[in-house]
mmCIF file with all atom_site columns, C-alpha atoms in Angstrom:
data_model
loop_
_atom_site.group_PDB
_atom_site.id
_atom_site.type_symbol
_atom_site.label_atom_id
_atom_site.label_alt_id
_atom_site.label_comp_id
_atom_site.label_asym_id
_atom_site.label_entity_id
_atom_site.label_seq_id
_atom_site.pdbx_PDB_ins_code
_atom_site.Cartn_x
_atom_site.Cartn_y
_atom_site.Cartn_z
_atom_site.occupancy
_atom_site.B_iso_or_equiv
_atom_site.pdbx_formal_charge
_atom_site.auth_seq_id
_atom_site.auth_comp_id
_atom_site.auth_asym_id
_atom_site.auth_atom_id
_atom_site.pdbx_PDB_model_num
ATOM 1  C CA . MET A 1 1  ? 81.653  157.361 159.913 1.00 0.00 ? 1  MET A CA 1
ATOM 2  C CA . ALA A 1 2  ? 85.033  157.015 158.247 1.00 0.00 ? 2  ALA A CA 1
ATOM 3  C CA . LEU A 1 3  ? 87.980  159.184 159.096 1.00 0.00 ? 3  LEU A CA 1
ATOM 4  C CA . ALA A 1 4  ? 89.875  161.264 156.568 1.00 0.00 ? 4  ALA A CA 1
ATOM 5  C CA . ARG A 1 5  ? 92.417  159.070 154.807 1.00 0.00 ? 5  ARG A CA 1
ATOM 6  C CA . GLU A 1 6  ? 95.415  160.881 156.286 1.00 0.00 ? 6  GLU A CA 1
ATOM 7  C CA . ARG A 1 7  ? 94.072  160.462 159.818 1.00 0.00 ? 7  ARG A CA 1
ATOM 8  C CA . ALA A 1 8  ? 93.200  156.827 159.103 1.00 0.00 ? 8  ALA A CA 1
ATOM 9  C CA . GLU A 1 9  ? 96.764  156.136 157.992 1.00 0.00 ? 9  GLU A CA 1
ATOM 10 C CA . ALA A 1 10 ? 98.089  157.808 161.144 1.00 0.00 ? 10 ALA A CA 1
ATOM 11 C CA . VAL A 1 11 ? 95.841  155.653 163.344 1.00 0.00 ? 11 VAL A CA 1
ATOM 12 C CA . ALA A 1 12 ? 96.958  152.508 161.509 1.00 0.00 ? 12 ALA A CA 1
ATOM 13 C CA . ALA A 1 13 ? 100.622 153.488 161.853 1.00 0.00 ? 13 ALA A CA 1
ATOM 14 C CA . GLU A 1 14 ? 100.094 154.054 165.562 1.00 0.00 ? 14 GLU A CA 1
ATOM 15 C CA . ALA A 1 15 ? 98.412  150.639 165.784 1.00 0.00 ? 15 ALA A CA 1
ATOM 16 C CA . LEU A 1 16 ? 101.398 149.063 164.048 1.00 0.00 ? 16 LEU A CA 1
ATOM 17 C CA . GLY A 1 17 ? 103.672 150.671 166.607 1.00 0.00 ? 17 GLY A CA 1
ATOM 18 C CA . TRP A 1 18 ? 101.504 149.289 169.396 1.00 0.00 ? 18 TRP A CA 1
ATOM 19 C CA . ILE A 1 19 ? 101.591 145.804 167.855 1.00 0.00 ? 19 ILE A CA 1
ATOM 20 C CA . ALA A 1 20 ? 105.350 146.026 167.322 1.00 0.00 ? 20 ALA A CA 1
ATOM 21 C CA . GLY A 1 21 ? 105.782 146.975 170.970 1.00 0.00 ? 21 GLY A CA 1
ATOM 22 C CA . ASP A 1 22 ? 104.566 143.519 171.945 1.00 0.00 ? 22 ASP A CA 1
ATOM 23 C CA . GLY A 1 23 ? 107.010 141.000 170.499 1.00 0.00 ? 23 GLY A CA 1
ATOM 24 C CA . GLU A 1 24 ? 104.572 138.116 170.837 1.00 0.00 ? 24 GLU A CA 1
ATOM 25 C CA . LEU A 1 25 ? 101.744 140.005 169.156 1.00 0.00 ? 25 LEU A CA 1
ATOM 26 C CA . LEU A 1 26 ? 104.081 141.163 166.384 1.00 0.00 ? 26 LEU A CA 1
ATOM 27 C CA . GLY A 1 27 ? 104.916 137.514 165.752 1.00 0.00 ? 27 GLY A CA 1
ATOM 28 C CA . VAL A 1 28 ? 101.228 136.660 165.537 1.00 0.00 ? 28 VAL A CA 1
ATOM 29 C CA . PHE A 1 29 ? 100.674 139.545 163.097 1.00 0.00 ? 29 PHE A CA 1
ATOM 30 C CA . MET A 1 30 ? 103.571 138.499 160.898 1.00 0.00 ? 30 MET A CA 1
ATOM 31 C CA . GLY A 1 31 ? 102.463 134.872 160.981 1.00 0.00 ? 31 GLY A CA 1
ATOM 32 C CA . SER A 1 32 ? 98.864  135.666 160.115 1.00 0.00 ? 32 SER A CA 1
ATOM 33 C CA . THR A 1 33 ? 99.739  138.045 157.284 1.00 0.00 ? 33 THR A CA 1
ATOM 34 C CA . GLY A 1 34 ? 102.773 136.173 155.975 1.00 0.00 ? 34 GLY A CA 1
ATOM 35 C CA . ILE A 1 35 ? 104.861 139.338 155.903 1.00 0.00 ? 35 ILE A CA 1
ATOM 36 C CA . GLY A 1 36 ? 108.494 139.144 156.927 1.00 0.00 ? 36 GLY A CA 1
ATOM 37 C CA . LEU A 1 37 ? 110.224 141.699 159.106 1.00 0.00 ? 37 LEU A CA 1
ATOM 38 C CA . ASP A 1 38 ? 112.230 143.217 156.241 1.00 0.00 ? 38 ASP A CA 1
ATOM 39 C CA . ASP A 1 39 ? 109.139 143.501 154.047 1.00 0.00 ? 39 ASP A CA 1
ATOM 40 C CA . LEU A 1 40 ? 107.184 144.999 156.937 1.00 0.00 ? 40 LEU A CA 1
ATOM 41 C CA . ARG A 1 41 ? 109.849 147.628 157.490 1.00 0.00 ? 41 ARG A CA 1
ATOM 42 C CA . ALA A 1 42 ? 109.959 148.457 153.776 1.00 0.00 ? 42 ALA A CA 1
ATOM 43 C CA . ALA A 1 43 ? 106.189 148.665 153.308 1.00 0.00 ? 43 ALA A CA 1
ATOM 44 C CA . ALA A 1 44 ? 104.954 149.799 156.732 1.00 0.00 ? 44 ALA A CA 1
ATOM 45 C CA . ASP A 1 45 ? 103.592 153.073 155.368 1.00 0.00 ? 45 ASP A CA 1
ATOM 46 C CA . THR A 1 46 ? 101.727 151.635 152.379 1.00 0.00 ? 46 THR A CA 1
ATOM 47 C CA . PRO A 1 47 ? 97.920  151.704 152.442 1.00 0.00 ? 47 PRO A CA 1
ATOM 48 C CA . GLU A 1 48 ? 97.782  147.928 151.963 1.00 0.00 ? 48 GLU A CA 1
ATOM 49 C CA . VAL A 1 49 ? 99.935  147.160 154.999 1.00 0.00 ? 49 VAL A CA 1
ATOM 50 C CA . LEU A 1 50 ? 98.176  149.784 157.099 1.00 0.00 ? 50 LEU A CA 1
ATOM 51 C CA . ALA A 1 51 ? 94.834  148.226 156.155 1.00 0.00 ? 51 ALA A CA 1
ATOM 52 C CA . ALA A 1 52 ? 96.172  144.779 157.075 1.00 0.00 ? 52 ALA A CA 1
ATOM 53 C CA . VAL A 1 53 ? 97.262  146.142 160.457 1.00 0.00 ? 53 VAL A CA 1
ATOM 54 C CA . LEU A 1 54 ? 93.745  147.342 161.201 1.00 0.00 ? 54 LEU A CA 1
ATOM 55 C CA . ASP A 1 55 ? 92.173  144.128 159.881 1.00 0.00 ? 55 ASP A CA 1
ATOM 56 C CA . PHE A 1 56 ? 94.445  142.168 162.206 1.00 0.00 ? 56 PHE A CA 1
ATOM 57 C CA . LEU A 1 57 ? 93.837  144.430 165.196 1.00 0.00 ? 57 LEU A CA 1
ATOM 58 C CA . MET A 1 58 ? 90.074  144.176 164.844 1.00 0.00 ? 58 MET A CA 1
ATOM 59 C CA . GLN A 1 59 ? 90.144  140.374 165.058 1.00 0.00 ? 59 GLN A CA 1
ATOM 60 C CA . ASP A 1 60 ? 90.257  140.562 168.853 1.00 0.00 ? 60 ASP A CA 1
ATOM 61 C CA . ASP A 1 61 ? 88.307  142.925 171.073 1.00 0.00 ? 61 ASP A CA 1
ATOM 62 C CA . ALA A 1 62 ? 91.098  142.822 173.662 1.00 0.00 ? 62 ALA A CA 1
ATOM 63 C CA . TRP A 1 63 ? 93.560  144.094 171.065 1.00 0.00 ? 63 TRP A CA 1
ATOM 64 C CA . VAL A 1 64 ? 91.193  146.898 170.040 1.00 0.00 ? 64 VAL A CA 1
ATOM 65 C CA . THR A 1 65 ? 90.585  148.004 173.602 1.00 0.00 ? 65 THR A CA 1
ATOM 66 C CA . GLY A 1 66 ? 94.267  147.652 174.522 1.00 0.00 ? 66 GLY A CA 1
ATOM 67 C CA . PHE A 1 67 ? 95.375  149.759 171.583 1.00 0.00 ? 67 PHE A CA 1
ATOM 68 C CA . CYS A 1 68 ? 92.655  152.367 172.015 1.00 0.00 ? 68 CYS A CA 1
ATOM 69 C CA . ASP A 1 69 ? 93.274  152.655 175.755 1.00 0.00 ? 69 ASP A CA 1
ATOM 70 C CA . ALA A 1 70 ? 97.009  153.082 175.141 1.00 0.00 ? 70 ALA A CA 1
ATOM 71 C CA . ALA A 1 71 ? 96.406  155.652 172.393 1.00 0.00 ? 71 ALA A CA 1
ATOM 72 C CA . GLY A 1 72 ? 93.583  157.478 174.157 1.00 0.00 ? 72 GLY A CA 1
ATOM 73 C CA . LEU A 1 73 ? 91.159  156.789 171.300 1.00 0.00 ? 73 LEU A CA 1
ATOM 74 C CA . PRO A 1 74 ? 87.480  155.805 171.250 1.00 0.00 ? 74 PRO A CA 1
ATOM 75 C CA . TYR A 1 75 ? 86.988  152.091 170.632 1.00 0.00 ? 75 TYR A CA 1
ATOM 76 C CA . ASP A 1 76 ? 85.369  152.644 167.249 1.00 0.00 ? 76 ASP A CA 1
ATOM 77 C CA . THR A 1 77 ? 88.388  154.513 165.855 1.00 0.00 ? 77 THR A CA 1
ATOM 78 C CA . PRO A 1 78 ? 90.093  151.464 164.286 1.00 0.00 ? 78 PRO A CA 1
ATOM 79 C CA . ALA A 1 79 ? 86.895  150.563 162.392 1.00 0.00 ? 79 ALA A CA 1
ATOM 80 C CA . GLN A 1 80 ? 86.486  154.145 161.230 1.00 0.00 ? 80 GLN A CA 1
ATOM 81 C CA . ALA A 1 81 ? 90.098  154.223 160.099 1.00 0.00 ? 81 ALA A CA 1
ATOM 82 C CA . ARG A 1 82 ? 89.745  150.901 158.294 1.00 0.00 ? 82 ARG A CA 1
ATOM 83 C CA . ALA A 1 83 ? 86.720  152.190 156.396 1.00 0.00 ? 83 ALA A CA 1
ATOM 84 C CA . ALA A 1 84 ? 88.834  155.049 155.027 1.00 0.00 ? 84 ALA A CA 1
ATOM 85 C CA . LEU A 1 85 ? 91.571  152.792 153.628 1.00 0.00 ? 85 LEU A CA 1
ATOM 86 C CA . PRO A 1 86 ? 91.513  150.708 150.428 1.00 0.00 ? 86 PRO A CA 1
ATOM 87 C CA . GLY A 1 87 ? 89.099  147.798 150.667 1.00 0.00 ? 87 GLY A CA 1
ATOM 88 C CA . GLY A 1 88 ? 87.483  149.194 153.774 1.00 0.00 ? 88 GLY A CA 1
ATOM 89 C CA . VAL A 1 89 ? 84.002  149.701 152.399 1.00 0.00 ? 89 VAL A CA 1
ATOM 90 C CA . GLN A 1 90 ? 81.646  147.336 154.180 1.00 0.00 ? 90 GLN A CA 1
ATOM 91 C CA . VAL A 1 91 ? 79.700  145.033 151.920 1.00 0.00 ? 91 VAL A CA 1
ATOM 92 C CA . HIS A 1 92 ? 76.051  144.523 152.796 1.00 0.00 ? 92 HIS A CA 1
ATOM 93 C CA . TRP A 1 93 ? 74.933  141.121 151.524 1.00 0.00 ? 93 TRP A CA 1
ATOM 94 C CA . THR A 1 94 ? 71.266  141.551 152.391 1.00 0.00 ? 94 THR A CA 1
#
């Protein structure tokens, strides 16, 4: 079940803050997305960047659980938030 878009954006922004709080992880995020620090600061609240944050976070179960534990959220919250943002509809190939 997807979250309301506003709530999804808030979760993604909180996830970005969690990622940014870990300098090493922030470097991995920036390297994997190709976004520079200035561009990240300028576009941090755009739906595209927020979606990229959640896509990145969900690549590693340890990141998901670490973020959710820190934020006091159920572990499925990032996936629900991602589904509410642009490009988040899951494609079923079968």
